[in-house]
Coordinates of C-alpha atoms in Angstrom, one line a residue:
M1176 CA -68.3 23.0 -33.0
Q1177 CA -67.4 24.6 -29.7
T1178 CA -69.6 24.5 -26.6
I1179 CA -71.3 27.8 -26.2
P1180 CA -73.5 29.2 -23.4
S1181 CA -76.9 27.5 -23.5
N1182 CA -78.8 30.8 -23.9
L1183 CA -76.9 31.6 -27.1
S1184 CA -78.4 30.2 -30.4
R1185 CA -76.0 28.1 -32.4
R1186 CA -76.9 30.1 -35.5
R1187 CA -76.6 33.5 -33.8
F1188 CA -73.2 32.8 -32.3
L1189 CA -70.6 30.9 -34.3
A1190 CA -67.6 32.7 -33.1
G1191 CA -65.3 31.5 -30.3
L1192 CA -62.2 29.7 -29.6
G1193 CA -63.5 26.7 -31.7
G1194 CA -61.0 23.9 -31.6
L1195 CA -58.9 25.7 -28.9
A1196 CA -61.3 24.6 -26.2
A1197 CA -62.7 21.3 -25.0
G1198 CA -65.1 22.3 -22.2
G1199 CA -64.7 21.7 -18.5
V1200 CA -63.2 23.3 -15.5
L1201 CA -59.6 24.2 -14.6
A1202 CA -57.4 25.8 -12.0
G1203 CA -55.1 28.7 -12.7
C1204 CA -52.6 28.7 -15.5
G1205 CA -49.8 30.0 -13.4
G1206 CA -50.0 27.4 -10.7
G1207 CA -48.2 29.6 -8.3
G1208 CA -51.0 30.7 -6.1
N1209 CA -53.4 33.6 -6.5
E1210 CA -51.7 36.9 -6.0
A1211 CA -54.6 38.8 -7.7
G1212 CA -55.8 40.6 -4.7
G1213 CA -55.9 44.4 -5.2
G1214 CA -52.6 45.8 -6.3
G1215 CA -50.8 42.4 -6.4
K1216 CA -48.6 41.1 -9.2
G1217 CA -51.5 39.1 -10.7
L1218 CA -54.9 39.1 -12.2
T1219 CA -58.0 36.9 -12.6
F1220 CA -59.3 35.7 -16.0
L1221 CA -62.7 34.2 -17.0
N1222 CA -63.6 32.6 -20.3
W1223 CA -66.7 30.7 -21.1
Q1224 CA -64.7 27.7 -22.2
Q1225 CA -61.9 25.7 -20.8
V1226 CA -58.4 27.2 -21.3
K1227 CA -56.3 24.4 -20.1
G1228 CA -54.4 22.5 -22.8
T1229 CA -55.1 25.2 -25.5
P1230 CA -52.9 27.7 -27.3
L1231 CA -54.7 30.4 -25.2
E1232 CA -53.2 28.8 -22.1
Q1233 CA -49.8 28.8 -23.8
A1234 CA -50.1 32.5 -24.6
I1235 CA -51.2 33.3 -21.1
Q1236 CA -48.2 31.3 -19.7
A1237 CA -45.8 33.1 -22.0
H1238 CA -47.1 36.4 -20.7
E1239 CA -46.8 35.3 -17.1
K1240 CA -43.2 34.4 -17.7
A1241 CA -42.3 37.6 -19.5
A1242 CA -44.2 40.0 -17.2
G1243 CA -43.6 38.2 -13.9
V1244 CA -47.3 38.0 -13.1
T1245 CA -49.7 35.3 -12.1
V1246 CA -52.9 34.8 -14.1
T1247 CA -55.5 32.9 -12.2
V1248 CA -57.9 31.4 -14.7
Q1249 CA -61.2 31.0 -12.9
P1250 CA -63.4 27.9 -13.6
A1251 CA -65.0 28.1 -17.0
V1252 CA -68.7 28.9 -17.0
T1253 CA -70.1 26.9 -20.0
Q1254 CA -73.7 27.3 -19.1
E1255 CA -75.7 30.6 -18.8
Y1256 CA -72.5 32.6 -19.1
D1257 CA -74.3 35.8 -19.9
T1258 CA -76.3 35.6 -16.7
K1259 CA -73.2 34.8 -14.7
M1260 CA -71.4 37.8 -16.4
R1261 CA -74.2 40.2 -15.4
T1262 CA -74.1 38.9 -11.8
L1263 CA -70.4 39.4 -11.5
L1264 CA -70.5 42.9 -13.0
A1265 CA -73.4 43.9 -10.7
G1266 CA -71.7 42.4 -7.6
G1267 CA -68.7 44.7 -7.8
A1268 CA -66.0 42.0 -7.6
P1269 CA -65.7 40.7 -11.2
P1270 CA -62.6 39.0 -12.7
D1271 CA -60.0 41.4 -14.1
V1272 CA -60.5 40.1 -17.6
M1273 CA -63.7 38.5 -18.9
R1274 CA -64.8 37.1 -22.2
I1275 CA -67.8 39.1 -23.5
N1276 CA -70.5 38.3 -26.0
D1277 CA -70.0 40.8 -28.8
D1278 CA -73.7 41.5 -28.9
F1279 CA -73.5 43.0 -25.4
V1280 CA -70.5 45.4 -25.8
R1281 CA -72.7 48.4 -26.6
G1282 CA -75.2 47.8 -23.8
F1283 CA -72.7 47.2 -21.1
S1284 CA -70.7 50.2 -22.3
E1285 CA -73.7 52.5 -22.0
Q1286 CA -74.3 51.2 -18.5
G1287 CA -70.8 52.2 -17.6
A1288 CA -69.8 48.7 -16.7
L1289 CA -66.7 48.3 -18.9
L1290 CA -63.3 50.1 -18.6
D1291 CA -62.4 52.5 -21.4
L1292 CA -59.1 51.2 -22.8
R1293 CA -58.4 54.3 -24.9
P1294 CA -56.2 55.9 -22.2
Y1295 CA -54.0 52.8 -22.2
I1296 CA -53.8 52.7 -26.0
E1297 CA -52.8 56.3 -26.1
K1298 CA -50.4 56.1 -23.1
D1299 CA -48.6 53.2 -24.6
G1300 CA -48.5 54.8 -28.1
L1301 CA -49.9 51.6 -29.5
D1302 CA -49.5 51.2 -33.2
T1303 CA -53.1 50.2 -34.1
A1304 CA -52.1 49.8 -37.8
Q1305 CA -50.8 46.4 -36.8
F1306 CA -54.3 45.2 -36.3
A1307 CA -57.1 44.1 -38.7
K1308 CA -58.9 47.5 -39.0
E1309 CA -62.6 46.5 -39.0
V1310 CA -62.4 44.1 -36.0
Y1311 CA -60.0 46.4 -34.1
E1312 CA -62.6 49.2 -34.3
F1313 CA -65.5 47.0 -33.4
P1314 CA -65.5 47.9 -29.6
K1315 CA -65.3 51.6 -30.3
Q1316 CA -68.3 53.5 -29.0
T1317 CA -70.0 56.6 -30.3
D1318 CA -68.2 58.8 -27.7
G1319 CA -64.8 57.5 -28.9
S1320 CA -64.3 55.2 -25.9
H1321 CA -62.8 51.7 -26.6
T1322 CA -64.6 49.4 -24.1
A1323 CA -63.5 45.9 -25.1
W1324 CA -60.6 44.2 -26.8
V1325 CA -60.6 41.9 -29.8
V1326 CA -57.8 39.3 -29.8
G1327 CA -58.9 37.4 -32.9
Y1328 CA -61.6 36.9 -35.5
E1329 CA -63.1 34.2 -37.6
P1330 CA -63.7 35.3 -41.2
R1331 CA -66.3 33.5 -43.3
L1332 CA -65.3 32.0 -46.6
I1333 CA -66.7 29.4 -49.1
F1334 CA -65.5 25.9 -48.3
Y1335 CA -65.6 23.7 -51.3
N1336 CA -65.0 20.1 -52.3
V1337 CA -62.3 20.2 -54.9
D1338 CA -62.9 16.6 -56.1
L1339 CA -66.6 17.2 -56.8
F1340 CA -65.7 20.3 -58.9
K1341 CA -63.2 18.3 -61.0
Q1342 CA -65.6 15.3 -61.4
A1343 CA -68.4 17.6 -62.6
G1344 CA -66.0 19.5 -64.9
V1345 CA -66.9 22.7 -63.1
P1346 CA -64.4 25.6 -62.9
L1347 CA -62.8 26.0 -59.5
P1348 CA -63.4 29.2 -57.5
P1349 CA -60.7 31.8 -57.5
T1350 CA -57.6 31.3 -55.4
T1351 CA -57.3 34.9 -54.5
W1352 CA -59.7 37.6 -53.3
S1353 CA -61.0 38.2 -56.9
A1354 CA -64.4 38.8 -58.4
E1355 CA -63.4 37.6 -61.8
G1356 CA -65.7 34.8 -62.8
W1357 CA -67.0 34.6 -59.3
H1358 CA -70.2 36.7 -59.0
W1359 CA -73.5 35.6 -57.6
D1360 CA -74.7 34.2 -60.9
D1361 CA -71.4 32.2 -61.2
F1362 CA -72.0 30.7 -57.8
V1363 CA -75.6 29.7 -58.7
D1364 CA -74.4 28.3 -62.0
R1365 CA -71.7 26.1 -60.3
A1366 CA -74.2 25.1 -57.6
K1367 CA -76.6 23.8 -60.2
K1368 CA -74.0 21.8 -62.0
L1369 CA -72.8 20.3 -58.7
T1370 CA -76.3 19.4 -57.5
V1371 CA -77.4 15.8 -57.9
P1372 CA -81.0 15.4 -56.7
G1373 CA -81.2 12.9 -53.9
Q1374 CA -77.5 12.7 -53.5
R1375 CA -75.9 16.1 -52.9
Y1376 CA -76.6 19.9 -53.0
G1377 CA -74.4 22.4 -54.7
G1378 CA -74.1 25.0 -52.0
L1379 CA -75.3 26.4 -48.6
I1380 CA -75.3 30.0 -47.8
Y1381 CA -78.2 30.9 -45.4
L1382 CA -77.4 28.8 -42.3
D1383 CA -74.5 30.8 -41.1
T1384 CA -76.1 34.1 -40.0
G1385 CA -73.0 36.0 -41.0
Y1386 CA -74.5 35.9 -44.5
E1387 CA -77.0 38.6 -43.4
Q1388 CA -74.3 41.3 -43.1
T1389 CA -72.0 39.9 -45.8
F1390 CA -74.4 39.5 -48.7
T1391 CA -76.5 42.7 -48.0
V1392 CA -73.3 44.8 -48.0
N1393 CA -72.0 43.1 -51.1
H1394 CA -75.4 43.9 -52.7
G1395 CA -74.9 47.6 -52.1
S1396 CA -76.3 48.1 -48.6
E1397 CA -74.5 50.9 -46.8
T1398 CA -75.1 49.5 -43.3
G1399 CA -76.3 45.9 -43.5
I1400 CA -78.4 44.7 -40.6
F1401 CA -78.6 47.9 -38.4
S1402 CA -78.1 51.6 -39.0
T1403 CA -74.8 53.2 -38.0
D1404 CA -76.2 54.6 -34.8
G1405 CA -77.9 51.2 -34.0
S1406 CA -81.4 52.6 -33.9
K1407 CA -82.9 51.3 -37.2
F1408 CA -83.4 47.8 -38.6
T1409 CA -82.0 48.4 -42.0
L1410 CA -82.1 44.7 -42.9
S1411 CA -85.7 45.3 -44.0
G1412 CA -84.6 47.8 -46.7
D1413 CA -85.1 46.9 -50.4
Q1414 CA -81.5 46.1 -51.2
E1415 CA -81.1 44.1 -48.1
I1416 CA -84.3 42.1 -48.8
E1417 CA -83.1 41.3 -52.3
A1418 CA -79.9 39.9 -50.9
L1419 CA -81.6 37.6 -48.4
Q1420 CA -84.2 36.5 -51.0
W1421 CA -81.4 35.6 -53.3
A1422 CA -79.9 33.3 -50.7
T1423 CA -83.3 31.9 -49.8
D1424 CA -84.1 31.2 -53.5
L1425 CA -81.1 28.8 -53.6
T1426 CA -83.5 26.5 -51.8
C1427 CA -87.0 27.6 -52.8
K1428 CA -86.4 28.3 -56.5
D1429 CA -83.0 26.9 -57.6
K1430 CA -83.2 23.7 -55.5
V1431 CA -79.4 23.7 -55.0
Q1432 CA -79.4 24.3 -51.3
P1433 CA -80.5 21.9 -48.5
P1434 CA -84.0 22.6 -47.2
W1435 CA -84.2 24.5 -43.9
S1436 CA -85.8 21.6 -42.2
A1437 CA -82.8 19.4 -42.9
L1438 CA -80.4 21.8 -41.2
Q1439 CA -81.8 22.2 -37.7
Q1440 CA -79.6 19.5 -36.1
D1441 CA -76.3 20.8 -34.7
N1442 CA -73.5 20.4 -37.1
A1443 CA -75.8 19.2 -39.9
E1444 CA -74.0 21.4 -42.5
T1445 CA -70.4 20.4 -41.6
Q1446 CA -71.4 16.8 -41.5
M1447 CA -73.0 17.0 -44.9
F1448 CA -69.9 18.7 -46.3
A1449 CA -67.6 16.1 -44.7
Q1450 CA -69.7 13.3 -46.2
G1451 CA -69.6 14.7 -49.7
K1452 CA -73.3 15.6 -49.7
L1453 CA -72.6 19.3 -50.0
A1454 CA -70.2 20.8 -52.5
M1455 CA -69.9 24.4 -51.2
L1456 CA -70.4 25.8 -47.7
Y1457 CA -70.3 29.4 -46.4
A1458 CA -68.8 29.1 -42.9
T1459 CA -66.3 30.6 -40.4
F1460 CA -62.6 29.8 -39.9
G1461 CA -63.8 27.9 -36.8
T1462 CA -65.0 25.1 -39.1
V1463 CA -61.4 24.3 -40.1
P1464 CA -60.4 22.1 -37.1
Y1465 CA -63.5 19.9 -37.6
L1466 CA -62.9 19.4 -41.3
R1467 CA -59.2 18.7 -40.8
S1468 CA -59.9 15.9 -38.3
T1469 CA -62.9 14.5 -40.2
I1470 CA -62.3 14.5 -43.9
K1471 CA -60.1 11.6 -45.1
D1472 CA -61.2 10.8 -48.6
F1473 CA -61.3 14.0 -50.6
T1474 CA -59.5 17.3 -51.1
W1475 CA -61.2 20.5 -49.9
D1476 CA -60.2 24.2 -50.1
V1477 CA -61.5 27.7 -49.5
A1478 CA -62.4 30.7 -51.6
P1479 CA -63.7 34.2 -51.0
P1480 CA -67.5 34.8 -51.0
P1481 CA -68.9 35.4 -54.5
A1482 CA -69.0 39.1 -55.4
D1483 CA -71.8 41.4 -56.3
L1484 CA -71.2 45.1 -56.0
E1485 CA -68.7 44.4 -53.3
Q1486 CA -66.7 41.4 -52.2
K1487 CA -66.5 41.5 -48.4
T1488 CA -67.2 39.1 -45.5
E1489 CA -68.3 39.5 -41.9
S1490 CA -66.1 38.0 -39.2
S1491 CA -67.1 36.7 -35.8
V1492 CA -64.9 38.3 -33.1
I1493 CA -63.2 36.9 -30.0
V1494 CA -63.7 39.7 -27.5
F1495 CA -62.6 40.3 -23.9
C1496 CA -63.2 43.2 -21.6
I1497 CA -61.9 44.7 -18.3
P1498 CA -64.8 45.5 -16.0
K1499 CA -64.7 49.0 -14.6
T1500 CA -64.5 47.7 -11.1
A1501 CA -61.6 45.3 -11.8
K1502 CA -59.0 45.3 -9.0
N1503 CA -56.0 45.0 -11.3
P1504 CA -56.8 46.9 -14.5
D1505 CA -53.1 47.6 -15.4
Q1506 CA -52.1 44.0 -15.3
A1507 CA -55.3 43.1 -17.2
W1508 CA -54.5 45.6 -19.9
A1509 CA -50.9 44.2 -20.2
L1510 CA -52.3 40.7 -20.8
L1511 CA -54.8 41.8 -23.4
K1512 CA -52.1 43.8 -25.2
Y1513 CA -49.9 40.7 -25.3
L1514 CA -52.6 38.5 -26.7
A1515 CA -53.0 41.0 -29.6
S1516 CA -49.2 41.3 -30.1
E1517 CA -47.3 39.5 -32.9
E1518 CA -45.8 37.1 -30.4
G1519 CA -49.1 36.3 -28.7
G1520 CA -50.9 36.1 -32.0
R1521 CA -48.4 33.5 -33.3
I1522 CA -49.0 31.3 -30.3
L1523 CA -52.8 31.6 -30.7
L1524 CA -52.5 30.9 -34.5
E1525 CA -51.2 27.4 -33.7
G1526 CA -54.7 26.4 -32.7
G1527 CA -55.9 26.9 -36.2
S1528 CA -59.4 28.1 -35.0
F1529 CA -59.3 31.8 -35.5
T1530 CA -57.2 34.5 -37.2
P1531 CA -55.1 36.6 -34.7
I1532 CA -56.0 40.3 -34.9
N1533 CA -52.3 41.1 -35.4
N1534 CA -51.7 41.2 -39.1
K1535 CA -48.1 40.0 -39.0
A1536 CA -49.2 37.0 -36.9
A1537 CA -52.1 36.3 -39.3
A1538 CA -49.7 36.3 -42.2
G1539 CA -48.3 33.1 -40.8
L1540 CA -51.4 31.2 -42.0
A1541 CA -50.0 28.5 -44.3
P1542 CA -51.2 25.2 -45.7
K1543 CA -49.5 23.0 -43.2
G1544 CA -50.5 19.4 -42.7
K1545 CA -54.2 18.9 -43.6
M1546 CA -54.8 22.7 -44.0
P1547 CA -56.5 23.7 -47.2
E1548 CA -54.1 24.9 -49.9
H1549 CA -55.4 28.5 -49.8
I1550 CA -55.9 28.8 -46.1
G1551 CA -54.0 32.2 -46.4
L1552 CA -57.3 33.7 -47.7
F1553 CA -58.4 33.9 -44.1
G1554 CA -55.5 36.1 -43.3
E1555 CA -56.1 38.3 -46.3
A1556 CA -59.7 38.7 -45.3
S1557 CA -58.6 41.5 -43.0
K1558 CA -58.6 43.7 -46.0
H1559 CA -62.1 42.7 -47.0
L1560 CA -64.2 42.9 -43.8
T1561 CA -67.6 44.3 -43.0
A1562 CA -68.9 44.5 -39.4
T1563 CA -72.5 44.6 -38.1
N1564 CA -73.2 48.0 -36.4
Q1565 CA -73.6 47.8 -32.6
T1566 CA -77.0 48.5 -30.9
K1567 CA -78.3 48.8 -27.4
N1568 CA -80.1 45.5 -27.7
T1569 CA -78.8 43.4 -30.6
L1570 CA -79.8 40.2 -28.9
G1571 CA -83.4 41.3 -28.4
A1572 CA -83.6 42.3 -32.0
R1573 CA -82.2 39.0 -33.3
E1574 CA -84.5 37.0 -31.1
L1575 CA -87.4 38.6 -33.0
Y1576 CA -86.3 38.7 -36.7
R1577 CA -84.3 35.5 -37.0
P1578 CA -87.1 33.1 -35.9
A1579 CA -89.5 35.0 -38.1
L1580 CA -87.2 34.4 -41.1
D1581 CA -87.8 30.7 -40.7
Q1582 CA -91.1 31.3 -42.6
A1583 CA -89.1 32.5 -45.6
Y1584 CA -86.4 29.8 -45.3
N1585 CA -89.2 27.2 -45.3
C1586 CA -90.5 28.8 -48.5
E1587 CA -93.8 29.8 -46.8
K1588 CA -93.5 33.6 -47.2
S1589 CA -91.2 36.0 -49.0
V1590 CA -88.4 37.6 -47.1
A1591 CA -90.1 41.0 -47.8
D1592 CA -93.3 39.9 -46.1
V1593 CA -91.5 38.6 -43.1
L1594 CA -89.2 41.5 -42.5
K1595 CA -91.7 44.2 -43.2
Q1596 CA -94.0 42.7 -40.7
V1597 CA -91.5 42.2 -37.9
T1598 CA -89.6 45.6 -38.3
P1599 CA -91.8 47.7 -35.9
Q1600 CA -91.1 45.1 -33.1
V1601 CA -87.4 44.9 -33.9
E1602 CA -87.0 48.7 -33.8
T1603 CA -88.9 48.9 -30.5
A1604 CA -86.4 46.3 -29.1
L1605 CA -83.5 48.4 -30.5
K1606 CA -84.4 51.2 -28.1
G1607 CA -83.1 49.0 -25.4

């Protein structure tokens, strides 16, 4: 897993550059001196992970060469990034391009801290149909402004151990985005047949918090976790509770999912899968690099999430912004536009850690090397996405309801009891 800011929960934030980054500090990509002072042919760039030696660096260098600019990558801030970001924005001299936690886009937008990119999009006549629709529209605000820029996303799929399926005589999941023979009951049935008490579990759904949005929407929820305007905690609705209880019952009732207490160590789920102790795992595209480098003795593949009324999946997003007080907004926009282009996307795709937002670039996903045979399902996920609605205080809300849900995951209380009790506090937090 990638290093993330220390104040971000591992379960809350699984998106990022994954295997593209290795942590640490670096100098500028261009190496030709910093020309990023106001109006110069250059710009400054800040990420919360190291850029050097990654496909992101390669893409930045390609843009530098084509545009004749210098991009000075500032030292990575791997600890307390959110605090650092607030300080830079408040200080009036932020980098021209900054990585931003997706939970904060709405709040910073309402504070007027982020540049609206809509005028650039319209001026350039940008064909937005080239992008994965749901993730492209994520930074759009209620007033129509477009205050951040997604360069890639990590869809969530079911990773599964092909050998265990065959040994147990269990039908393999579908190889396309299909619901045929792949509904919730089918998932549970397979998980039961793949579970060997004391040796392995059949499946794991509830650790990756992307399941909250995915499985509630697939169960018929119109909004998932939060209402469209971000003011209501709709995860506590009846349909939503049923979906979360289904996932929780995989442990508490069906006994096919690892107990919550066994999953609190970082990377516990991926280690269990790599060791053959877990047959199916719901996780992001960012899991691919770890599995490619770790698994040596069995075949693994991916499948879409099991269907209910819908068959969609939530995707983590890799988001950057241009601060409103940036000194070089034009150059900053040119870089972001390039990173989302087909050319830039193809460079980023080589890292194998996230799907480029550009659909043509994403179509280049193929089972090369140790890639799973149906890796292309991640690219096709662009047609099956759901996104969590933005709020003024998503982080504050999650810091209330997610720890509370531990009581349900530990089989101490029902999901309904937990969420009904915490809802008033969550909705107070959503007021910002």
